[in-house]
CSV table of C-alpha atoms and ligand atoms in Angstrom, one decimal:
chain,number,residue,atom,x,y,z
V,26,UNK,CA,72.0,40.5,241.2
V,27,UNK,CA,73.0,40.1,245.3
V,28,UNK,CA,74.2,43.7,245.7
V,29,UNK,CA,70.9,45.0,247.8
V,30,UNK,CA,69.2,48.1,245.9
V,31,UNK,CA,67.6,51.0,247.1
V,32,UNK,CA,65.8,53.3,244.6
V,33,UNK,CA,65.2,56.4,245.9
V,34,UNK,CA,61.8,57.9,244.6
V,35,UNK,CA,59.1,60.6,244.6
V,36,UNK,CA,55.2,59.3,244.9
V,37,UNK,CA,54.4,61.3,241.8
V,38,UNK,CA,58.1,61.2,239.2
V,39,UNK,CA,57.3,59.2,236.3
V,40,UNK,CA,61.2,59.0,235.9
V,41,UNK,CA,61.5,56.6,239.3
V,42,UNK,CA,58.5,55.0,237.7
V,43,UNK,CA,60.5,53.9,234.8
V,44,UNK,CA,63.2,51.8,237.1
V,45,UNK,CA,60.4,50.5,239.2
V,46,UNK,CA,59.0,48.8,236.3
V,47,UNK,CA,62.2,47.5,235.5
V,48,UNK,CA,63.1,46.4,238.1
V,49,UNK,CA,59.8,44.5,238.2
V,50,UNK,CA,60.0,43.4,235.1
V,51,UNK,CA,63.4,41.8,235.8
V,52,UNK,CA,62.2,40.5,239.3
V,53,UNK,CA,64.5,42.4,241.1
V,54,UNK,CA,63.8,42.9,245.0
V,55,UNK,CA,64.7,46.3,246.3
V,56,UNK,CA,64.1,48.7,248.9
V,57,UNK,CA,61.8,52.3,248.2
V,58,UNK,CA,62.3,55.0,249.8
V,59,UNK,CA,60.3,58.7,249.2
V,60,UNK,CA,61.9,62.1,249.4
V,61,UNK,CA,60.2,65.4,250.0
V,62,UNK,CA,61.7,67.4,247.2
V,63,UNK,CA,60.4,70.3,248.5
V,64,UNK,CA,62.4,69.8,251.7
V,65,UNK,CA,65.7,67.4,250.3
V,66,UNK,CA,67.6,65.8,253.4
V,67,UNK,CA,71.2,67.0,253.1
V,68,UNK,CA,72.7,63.4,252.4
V,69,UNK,CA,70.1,63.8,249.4
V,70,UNK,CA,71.9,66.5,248.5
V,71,UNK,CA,75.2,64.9,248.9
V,72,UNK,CA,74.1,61.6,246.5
V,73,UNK,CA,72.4,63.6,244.3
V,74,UNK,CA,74.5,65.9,241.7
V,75,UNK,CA,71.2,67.4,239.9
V,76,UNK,CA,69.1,66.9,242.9
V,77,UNK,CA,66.7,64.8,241.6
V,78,UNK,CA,65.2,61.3,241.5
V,79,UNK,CA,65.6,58.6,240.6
V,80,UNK,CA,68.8,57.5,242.9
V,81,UNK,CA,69.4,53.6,243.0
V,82,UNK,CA,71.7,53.0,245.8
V,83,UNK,CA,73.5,50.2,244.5
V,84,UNK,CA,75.1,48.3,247.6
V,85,UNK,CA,76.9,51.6,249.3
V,86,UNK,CA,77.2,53.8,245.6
V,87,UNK,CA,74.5,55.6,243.9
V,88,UNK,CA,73.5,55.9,240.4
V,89,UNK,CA,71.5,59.0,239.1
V,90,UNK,CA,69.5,59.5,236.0
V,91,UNK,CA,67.0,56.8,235.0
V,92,UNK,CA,68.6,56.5,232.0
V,93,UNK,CA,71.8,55.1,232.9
V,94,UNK,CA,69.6,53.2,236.0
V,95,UNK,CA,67.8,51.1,233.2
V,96,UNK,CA,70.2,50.1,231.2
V,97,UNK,CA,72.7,49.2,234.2
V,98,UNK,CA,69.7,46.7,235.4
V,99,UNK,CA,68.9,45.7,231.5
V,100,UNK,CA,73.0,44.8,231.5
V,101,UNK,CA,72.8,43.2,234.8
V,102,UNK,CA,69.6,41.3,234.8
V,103,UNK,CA,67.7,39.4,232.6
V,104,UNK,CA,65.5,39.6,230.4
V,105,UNK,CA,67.2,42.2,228.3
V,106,UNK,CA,64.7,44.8,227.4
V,107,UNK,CA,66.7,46.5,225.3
V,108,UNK,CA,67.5,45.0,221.8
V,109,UNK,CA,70.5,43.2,220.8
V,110,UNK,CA,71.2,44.9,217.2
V,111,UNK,CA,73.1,47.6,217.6
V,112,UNK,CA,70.8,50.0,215.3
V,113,UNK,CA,67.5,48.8,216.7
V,114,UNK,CA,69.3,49.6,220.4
V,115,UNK,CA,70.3,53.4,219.3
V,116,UNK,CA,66.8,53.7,217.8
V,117,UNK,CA,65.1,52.8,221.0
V,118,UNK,CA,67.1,55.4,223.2
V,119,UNK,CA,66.3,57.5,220.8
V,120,UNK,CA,62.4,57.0,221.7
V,121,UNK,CA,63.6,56.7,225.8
V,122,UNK,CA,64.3,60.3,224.7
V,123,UNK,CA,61.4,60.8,223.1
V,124,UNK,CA,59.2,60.0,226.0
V,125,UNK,CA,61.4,62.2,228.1
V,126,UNK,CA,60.2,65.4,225.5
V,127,UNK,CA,56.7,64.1,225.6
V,128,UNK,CA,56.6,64.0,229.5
V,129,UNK,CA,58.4,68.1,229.3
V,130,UNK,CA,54.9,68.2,226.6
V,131,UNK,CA,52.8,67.3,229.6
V,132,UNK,CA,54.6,69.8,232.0
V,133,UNK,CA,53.2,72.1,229.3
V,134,UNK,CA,49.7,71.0,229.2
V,135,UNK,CA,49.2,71.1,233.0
V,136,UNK,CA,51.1,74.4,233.2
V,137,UNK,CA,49.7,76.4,230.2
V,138,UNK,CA,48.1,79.6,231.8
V,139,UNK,CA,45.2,79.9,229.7
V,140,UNK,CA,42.9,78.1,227.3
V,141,UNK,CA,45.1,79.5,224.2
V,142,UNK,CA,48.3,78.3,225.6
V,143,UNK,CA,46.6,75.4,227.0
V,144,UNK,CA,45.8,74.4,223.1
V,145,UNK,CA,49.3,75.0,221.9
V,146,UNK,CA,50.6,72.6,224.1
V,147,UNK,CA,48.1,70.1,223.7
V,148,UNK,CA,48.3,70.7,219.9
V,149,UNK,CA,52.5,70.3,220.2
V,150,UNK,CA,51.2,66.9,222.3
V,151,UNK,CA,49.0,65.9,219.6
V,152,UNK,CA,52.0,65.9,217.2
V,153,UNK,CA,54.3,64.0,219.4
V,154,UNK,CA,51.6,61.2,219.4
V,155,UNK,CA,51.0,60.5,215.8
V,156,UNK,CA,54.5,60.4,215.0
V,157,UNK,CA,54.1,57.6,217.4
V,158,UNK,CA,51.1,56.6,215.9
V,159,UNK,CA,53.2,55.8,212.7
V,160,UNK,CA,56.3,54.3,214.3
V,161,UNK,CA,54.9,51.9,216.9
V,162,UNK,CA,55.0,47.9,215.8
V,163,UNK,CA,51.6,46.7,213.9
V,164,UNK,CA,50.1,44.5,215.6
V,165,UNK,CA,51.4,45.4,219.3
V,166,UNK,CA,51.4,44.4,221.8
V,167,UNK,CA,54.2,46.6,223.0
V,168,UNK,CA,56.5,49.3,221.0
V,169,UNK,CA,59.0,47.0,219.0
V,170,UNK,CA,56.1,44.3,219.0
V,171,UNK,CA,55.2,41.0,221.0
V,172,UNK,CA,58.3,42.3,223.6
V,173,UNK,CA,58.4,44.1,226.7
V,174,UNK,CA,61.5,47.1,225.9
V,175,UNK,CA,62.4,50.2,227.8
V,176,UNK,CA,61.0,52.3,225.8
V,177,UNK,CA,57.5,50.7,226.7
V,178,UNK,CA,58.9,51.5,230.6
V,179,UNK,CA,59.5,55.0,229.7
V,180,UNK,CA,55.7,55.5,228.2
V,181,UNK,CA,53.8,53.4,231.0
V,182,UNK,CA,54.2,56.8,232.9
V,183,UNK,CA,53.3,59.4,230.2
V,184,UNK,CA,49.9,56.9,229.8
V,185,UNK,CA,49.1,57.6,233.7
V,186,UNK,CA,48.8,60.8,233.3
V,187,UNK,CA,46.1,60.6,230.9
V,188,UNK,CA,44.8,58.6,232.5
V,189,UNK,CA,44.2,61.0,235.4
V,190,UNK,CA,43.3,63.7,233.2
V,191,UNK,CA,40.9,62.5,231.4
V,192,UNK,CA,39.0,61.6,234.9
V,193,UNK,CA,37.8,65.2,234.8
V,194,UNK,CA,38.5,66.9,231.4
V,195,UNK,CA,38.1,65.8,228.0
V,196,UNK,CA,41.1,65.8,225.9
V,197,UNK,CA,41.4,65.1,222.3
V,198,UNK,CA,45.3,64.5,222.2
V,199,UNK,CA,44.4,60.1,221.6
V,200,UNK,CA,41.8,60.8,219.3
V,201,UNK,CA,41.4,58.2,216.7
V,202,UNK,CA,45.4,57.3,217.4
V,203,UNK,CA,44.4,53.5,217.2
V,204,UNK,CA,47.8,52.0,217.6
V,205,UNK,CA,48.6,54.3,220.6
V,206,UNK,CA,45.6,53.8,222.4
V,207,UNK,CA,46.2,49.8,222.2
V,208,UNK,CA,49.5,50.1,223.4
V,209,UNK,CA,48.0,52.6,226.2
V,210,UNK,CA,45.8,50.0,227.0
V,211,UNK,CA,48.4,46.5,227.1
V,212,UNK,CA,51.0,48.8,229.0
V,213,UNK,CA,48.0,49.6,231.8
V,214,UNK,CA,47.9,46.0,232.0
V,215,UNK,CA,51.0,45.1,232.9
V,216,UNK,CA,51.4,44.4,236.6
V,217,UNK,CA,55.0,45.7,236.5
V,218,UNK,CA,53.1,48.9,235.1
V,219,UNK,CA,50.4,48.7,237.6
V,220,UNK,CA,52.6,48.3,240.7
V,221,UNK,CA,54.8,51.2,239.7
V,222,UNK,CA,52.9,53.7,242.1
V,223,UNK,CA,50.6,53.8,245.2
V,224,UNK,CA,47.1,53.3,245.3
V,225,UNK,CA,46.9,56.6,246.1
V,226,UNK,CA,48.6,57.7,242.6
V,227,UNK,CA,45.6,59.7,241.4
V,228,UNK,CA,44.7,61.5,244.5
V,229,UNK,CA,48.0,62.7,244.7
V,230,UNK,CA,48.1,63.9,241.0
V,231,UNK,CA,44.9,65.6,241.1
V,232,UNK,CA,46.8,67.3,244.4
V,233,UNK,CA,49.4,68.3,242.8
V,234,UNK,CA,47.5,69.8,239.8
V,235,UNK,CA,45.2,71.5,241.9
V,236,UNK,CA,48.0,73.6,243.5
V,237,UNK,CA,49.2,74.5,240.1
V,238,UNK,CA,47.1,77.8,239.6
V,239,UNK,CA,47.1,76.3,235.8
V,240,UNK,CA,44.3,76.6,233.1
V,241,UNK,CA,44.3,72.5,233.9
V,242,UNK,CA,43.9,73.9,238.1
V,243,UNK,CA,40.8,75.7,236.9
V,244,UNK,CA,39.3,73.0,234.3
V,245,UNK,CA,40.1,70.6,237.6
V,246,UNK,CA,38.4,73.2,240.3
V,247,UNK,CA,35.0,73.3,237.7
V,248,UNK,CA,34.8,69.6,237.3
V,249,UNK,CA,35.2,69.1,241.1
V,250,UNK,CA,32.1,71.9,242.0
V,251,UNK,CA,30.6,70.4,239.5
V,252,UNK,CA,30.9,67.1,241.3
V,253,UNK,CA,30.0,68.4,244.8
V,254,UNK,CA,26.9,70.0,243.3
V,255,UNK,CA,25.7,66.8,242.1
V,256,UNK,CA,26.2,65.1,245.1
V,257,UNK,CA,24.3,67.6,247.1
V,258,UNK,CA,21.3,67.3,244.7
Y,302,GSH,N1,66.6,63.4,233.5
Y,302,GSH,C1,66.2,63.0,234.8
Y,302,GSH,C2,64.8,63.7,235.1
Y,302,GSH,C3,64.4,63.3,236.6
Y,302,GSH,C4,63.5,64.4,237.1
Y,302,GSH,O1,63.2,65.4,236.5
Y,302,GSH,N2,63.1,64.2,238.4
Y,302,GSH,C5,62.3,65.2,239.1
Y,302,GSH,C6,61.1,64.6,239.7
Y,302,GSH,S1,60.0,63.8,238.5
Y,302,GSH,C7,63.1,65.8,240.2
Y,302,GSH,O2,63.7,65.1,241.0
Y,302,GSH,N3,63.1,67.1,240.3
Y,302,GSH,C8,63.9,67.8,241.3
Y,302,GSH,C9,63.1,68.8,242.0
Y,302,GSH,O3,61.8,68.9,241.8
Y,302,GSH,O4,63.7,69.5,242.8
Y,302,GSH,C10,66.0,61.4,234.8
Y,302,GSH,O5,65.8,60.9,233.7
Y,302,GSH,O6,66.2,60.8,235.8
């Protein structure tokens, strides 16, 4: 590719995420730029038609919707991380989707008011998982098997925010999900995965989730006394 690329991001979106493993994945330089989206500049608003990130800035065009952002690169760039079969290929856009639902799953989870709708969403989660649980490859490493695929870009970020969670709560949604928590584990792994967001990734998170005035705010507030307390003793 010798068009330069810009992808325009937010520290915390696991959508940008998805293109900036990709574009890792594929070795593809580009340019990162962070937008306030609580305070979007107006030409953000001009490239923007939903007003939301990802944007790549391809040259002087932009692209929106990681979606269609992946599988431009994936057409553009090798290796392909989509499949080649035609089915297989529908199947795994299917599960791009997928990931999509499970990440609405986790706006859920962190939302949920109370402890009872806290447990509906993490039960709804739970579901999501061991359907995955039965469709992932045997064996792993990845999704489809021993390669690297978008839809194994589109879970990295779903992964991080367990992983974050479970930093101060204790969550049974993985729970003897054996295939899924090796997959989990290979796809934290992955430099491309690992180099997706900041060093300062879970600070920001538990920022964010902190401000949320959630049943996960309050489980986060009690773990975080309970911390200071200790550290006083
Ligand atoms: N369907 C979109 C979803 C992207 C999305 O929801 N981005 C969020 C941040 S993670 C956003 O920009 N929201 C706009 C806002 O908060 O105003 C995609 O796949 O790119």
């Amino acid at each position: 590719m010798t068009t330069s690329l810009t992808l325009i991001s937010h520290t915390l979106c696991p959508y940008v995420q998805r293109a900036a493993i990709v574009l890792a994945e594929k070795e593809i330089p580009f340019e990162r730029i962070m937008i306030d989206l609580a305070n979007k500049p107006d030409w953000f608003r001009t490239a923007s038609p939903l007003g939301k990130v990802p944007l790549l800035k391809t040259g002087d065009r932009y692209l929106f919707e990681s979606a269609p952002i992946v599988e431009y690169l994936d057409e553009t760039t090798a290796p392909k991380l989509h499949p080649d079969e035609p089915l297989e290929r529908a199947r795994h856009r299917a599960y791009v989707e997928f990931a999509s639902q499970t990440l609405n799953g986790i706006g859920a989870l962190y939302s949920a008011q109370d402890d009872t709708g806290f447990a509906a969403a993490s039960a709804a989660l739970t579901q999501k998982f061991r359907h995955l649980e039965d469709v992932i490859a045997p064996g792993g490493p990845f999704f489809a098997g021993s390669a690297f695929s978008l839809v194994d870009a589109a879970f990295a970020p779903v992964f991080r925010y367990f992983d974050v969670f479970e930093s101060f709560l204790a969550l049974d949604i993985l729970e003897r999900l054996d295939k899924v928590s090796a997959w989990r584990h290979q796809l934290s792994q992955r430099p491309s995965v690992r180099n997706a967001v900041s060093g300062e990734y879970p600070d920001l998170l538990r920022g964010f989730l902190r401000k949320k005035n959630s049943w996960m705010s309050h489980l986060l507030d009690l773990h975080e006394r309970r911390e200071s307390t200790a550290m006083a003793c």
